[in-house]
């Protein structure tokens, strides 16, 4: 633990890369690397370490912000609790990373938040359109904020008719 805290950037980066897959590293050493001020040092641990718990990842997101959250967005699987913390940052890049990661578990509430954010964040359009959790109602809402290609994809995926699109528009206007 002392070695990690009192060494150069390059040594910490090398240690993080080597220790990120190890099951025999003390938890506090992994957490120390995951919380490093340099996102490049933290990245391998945040992506690869199965030993980091949800509460560890949430702590890192809250303590370190966007660059660390983007690394967490590359994990092969991300729990709902961690996804919620990532989306709570309000950062469109972080939300896009989550939406693009099919190993991330998105709650209905979180999907609604991300669909609302898609109104102003084009980076979210395609990843949200491709989410398996997206329902027809969510697709109809997203439909209004995406380009023509994604509109066609939504119509094709959910079998939405022109009448349903008109009805959704009327409901929005009312």
CSV table of C-alpha atoms in Angstrom, one decimal:
chain,number,residue,atom,x,y,z
A,1,UNK,CA,0.0,0.0,0.0
A,2,UNK,CA,2.8,2.4,0.8
A,3,UNK,CA,4.5,1.6,-2.5
A,4,UNK,CA,1.4,2.6,-4.4
A,5,UNK,CA,1.1,5.9,-2.5
A,6,UNK,CA,4.7,6.9,-2.8
A,7,UNK,CA,5.7,6.2,-6.3
A,8,UNK,CA,5.8,7.8,-9.8
A,9,UNK,CA,2.9,8.0,-12.3
A,10,UNK,CA,4.6,5.4,-14.5
A,11,UNK,CA,5.1,2.9,-11.7
A,12,UNK,CA,1.5,3.3,-10.5
A,13,UNK,CA,0.3,2.8,-14.0
A,14,UNK,CA,2.3,-0.4,-14.4
A,15,UNK,CA,1.1,-1.7,-11.0
A,16,UNK,CA,-2.5,-0.9,-11.9
A,17,UNK,CA,-2.2,-2.8,-15.2
A,18,UNK,CA,-0.6,-5.8,-13.6
A,19,UNK,CA,-2.7,-5.9,-10.4
A,20,UNK,CA,-6.1,-5.2,-12.0
A,21,UNK,CA,-6.8,-8.9,-12.7
A,22,UNK,CA,-5.2,-10.3,-9.6
A,23,UNK,CA,-7.3,-12.0,-6.9
A,24,UNK,CA,-4.5,-11.8,-4.3
A,25,UNK,CA,-4.1,-8.0,-4.0
A,26,UNK,CA,-5.4,-6.4,-0.8
A,27,UNK,CA,-8.6,-4.6,-1.4
A,28,UNK,CA,-7.2,-1.3,-0.1
A,29,UNK,CA,-4.5,-1.4,-2.7
A,30,UNK,CA,-7.0,-1.8,-5.5
A,31,UNK,CA,-9.2,0.9,-4.1
A,32,UNK,CA,-6.2,3.2,-3.8
A,33,UNK,CA,-5.3,2.6,-7.4
A,34,UNK,CA,-9.0,3.0,-8.5
A,35,UNK,CA,-9.1,6.4,-6.7
A,36,UNK,CA,-5.9,7.7,-8.2
A,37,UNK,CA,-6.1,11.3,-9.3
A,38,UNK,CA,-4.9,10.2,-12.7
A,39,UNK,CA,-7.6,8.5,-14.6
A,40,UNK,CA,-5.0,6.7,-16.7
A,41,UNK,CA,-3.7,5.0,-13.6
A,42,UNK,CA,-7.1,4.1,-12.3
A,43,UNK,CA,-8.5,2.8,-15.6
A,44,UNK,CA,-7.2,-0.8,-15.7
A,45,UNK,CA,-8.4,-1.4,-12.2
A,46,UNK,CA,-11.8,0.2,-12.8
A,47,UNK,CA,-12.4,-1.8,-15.9
A,48,UNK,CA,-11.0,-5.2,-14.9
A,49,UNK,CA,-11.0,-5.7,-11.2
A,50,UNK,CA,-13.8,-8.0,-10.1
A,51,UNK,CA,-12.8,-7.4,-6.5
A,52,UNK,CA,-14.2,-3.8,-6.5
A,53,UNK,CA,-17.7,-3.8,-5.0
A,54,UNK,CA,-20.6,-1.7,-6.1
A,55,UNK,CA,-20.0,0.7,-3.2
A,56,UNK,CA,-16.4,1.1,-4.2
A,57,UNK,CA,-17.3,2.0,-7.8
A,58,UNK,CA,-20.0,4.4,-6.6
A,59,UNK,CA,-17.5,6.0,-4.2
A,60,UNK,CA,-15.0,6.5,-7.1
A,61,UNK,CA,-17.7,8.0,-9.4
A,62,UNK,CA,-18.7,10.5,-6.7
A,63,UNK,CA,-15.1,11.3,-5.6
A,64,UNK,CA,-13.4,11.4,-9.0
A,65,UNK,CA,-16.0,12.2,-11.6
A,66,UNK,CA,-16.2,11.9,-15.4
A,67,UNK,CA,-13.0,10.3,-16.5
A,68,UNK,CA,-13.2,7.6,-13.8
A,69,UNK,CA,-16.9,7.0,-14.6
A,70,UNK,CA,-16.1,6.6,-18.3
A,71,UNK,CA,-13.6,3.9,-17.3
A,72,UNK,CA,-16.2,2.1,-15.2
A,73,UNK,CA,-18.5,2.3,-18.2
A,74,UNK,CA,-16.1,-0.1,-20.0
A,75,UNK,CA,-16.6,-2.9,-17.4
A,76,UNK,CA,-18.1,-6.1,-18.8
A,77,UNK,CA,-21.0,-5.8,-16.4
A,78,UNK,CA,-22.3,-2.9,-14.4
A,79,UNK,CA,-25.1,-3.2,-11.7
A,80,UNK,CA,-28.2,-1.0,-11.6
A,81,UNK,CA,-26.8,0.8,-8.5
A,82,UNK,CA,-23.6,1.7,-10.2
A,83,UNK,CA,-25.4,2.7,-13.4
A,84,UNK,CA,-27.7,5.0,-11.4
A,85,UNK,CA,-24.6,6.7,-9.9
A,86,UNK,CA,-23.1,7.1,-13.3
A,87,UNK,CA,-26.3,8.6,-14.8
A,88,UNK,CA,-26.6,10.9,-11.7
A,89,UNK,CA,-23.4,12.7,-12.8
A,90,UNK,CA,-25.6,14.3,-15.5
A,91,UNK,CA,-22.7,13.9,-18.0
A,92,UNK,CA,-23.9,13.0,-21.5
A,93,UNK,CA,-20.6,11.2,-22.3
A,94,UNK,CA,-21.0,9.0,-19.2
A,95,UNK,CA,-24.6,8.3,-20.1
A,96,UNK,CA,-23.6,7.4,-23.6
A,97,UNK,CA,-20.9,5.0,-22.3
A,98,UNK,CA,-23.5,3.3,-20.1
A,99,UNK,CA,-26.1,3.1,-22.9
A,100,UNK,CA,-23.5,1.6,-25.2
A,101,UNK,CA,-22.5,-1.1,-22.8
A,102,UNK,CA,-25.0,-4.0,-23.1
A,103,UNK,CA,-23.5,-5.4,-19.9
A,104,UNK,CA,-24.9,-2.5,-18.0
A,105,UNK,CA,-28.2,-3.1,-16.2
A,106,UNK,CA,-30.6,-0.2,-16.7
A,107,UNK,CA,-33.7,0.3,-14.6
A,108,UNK,CA,-36.9,1.7,-16.2
A,109,UNK,CA,-36.4,4.9,-14.2
A,110,UNK,CA,-32.8,5.3,-15.4
A,111,UNK,CA,-33.9,4.7,-19.0
A,112,UNK,CA,-36.5,7.4,-18.7
A,113,UNK,CA,-33.8,9.8,-17.3
A,114,UNK,CA,-31.5,9.0,-20.2
A,115,UNK,CA,-34.3,9.4,-22.8
A,116,UNK,CA,-35.0,12.8,-21.4
A,117,UNK,CA,-31.3,13.6,-21.6
A,118,UNK,CA,-31.3,12.4,-25.3
A,119,UNK,CA,-33.5,15.4,-26.1
A,120,UNK,CA,-30.4,17.5,-25.8
A,121,UNK,CA,-27.6,14.9,-26.1
A,122,UNK,CA,-27.3,13.4,-29.6
A,123,UNK,CA,-24.6,11.0,-28.4
A,124,UNK,CA,-27.4,9.1,-26.6
A,125,UNK,CA,-29.6,8.6,-29.6
A,126,UNK,CA,-28.1,5.5,-31.2
A,127,UNK,CA,-27.0,3.7,-28.0
A,128,UNK,CA,-30.5,4.2,-26.5
A,129,UNK,CA,-32.2,3.0,-29.7
A,130,UNK,CA,-30.2,-0.2,-29.4
A,131,UNK,CA,-30.9,-1.0,-25.8
A,132,UNK,CA,-32.8,-4.2,-25.3
A,133,UNK,CA,-34.8,-2.7,-22.3
A,134,UNK,CA,-36.3,0.0,-24.5
A,135,UNK,CA,-40.1,-0.5,-24.7
A,136,UNK,CA,-42.4,0.6,-27.5
A,137,UNK,CA,-43.6,3.6,-25.4
A,138,UNK,CA,-40.0,4.7,-24.7
A,139,UNK,CA,-39.2,4.2,-28.4
A,140,UNK,CA,-42.1,6.5,-29.3
A,141,UNK,CA,-40.8,9.2,-26.9
A,142,UNK,CA,-37.2,8.8,-28.3
A,143,UNK,CA,-38.5,8.9,-31.8
A,144,UNK,CA,-39.0,12.7,-31.7
A,145,UNK,CA,-35.4,13.4,-30.9
A,146,UNK,CA,-33.5,11.1,-33.3
A,147,UNK,CA,-32.6,11.4,-36.9
A,148,UNK,CA,-34.4,9.7,-39.8
A,149,UNK,CA,-32.3,6.5,-39.8
A,150,UNK,CA,-32.9,5.9,-36.1
A,151,UNK,CA,-36.6,6.8,-36.6
A,152,UNK,CA,-36.9,4.0,-39.2
A,153,UNK,CA,-35.1,1.6,-36.8
A,154,UNK,CA,-37.6,2.4,-34.0
A,155,UNK,CA,-40.6,2.0,-36.3
A,156,UNK,CA,-39.1,-1.3,-37.6
A,157,UNK,CA,-38.2,-2.6,-34.2
A,158,UNK,CA,-41.6,-1.9,-32.5
A,159,UNK,CA,-43.9,-2.1,-35.5
A,160,UNK,CA,-45.1,1.4,-34.9
A,161,UNK,CA,-47.7,2.6,-37.4
A,162,UNK,CA,-48.1,6.1,-38.8
A,163,UNK,CA,-51.3,6.4,-36.8
A,164,UNK,CA,-49.5,5.6,-33.5
A,165,UNK,CA,-46.9,8.2,-34.3
A,166,UNK,CA,-49.6,10.8,-35.0
A,167,UNK,CA,-51.3,9.8,-31.7
A,168,UNK,CA,-48.1,10.2,-29.8
A,169,UNK,CA,-47.6,13.6,-31.3
A,170,UNK,CA,-51.1,14.6,-30.4
A,171,UNK,CA,-50.6,13.4,-26.8
A,172,UNK,CA,-47.3,15.4,-26.6
A,173,UNK,CA,-49.0,18.5,-27.9
A,174,UNK,CA,-51.9,18.1,-25.4
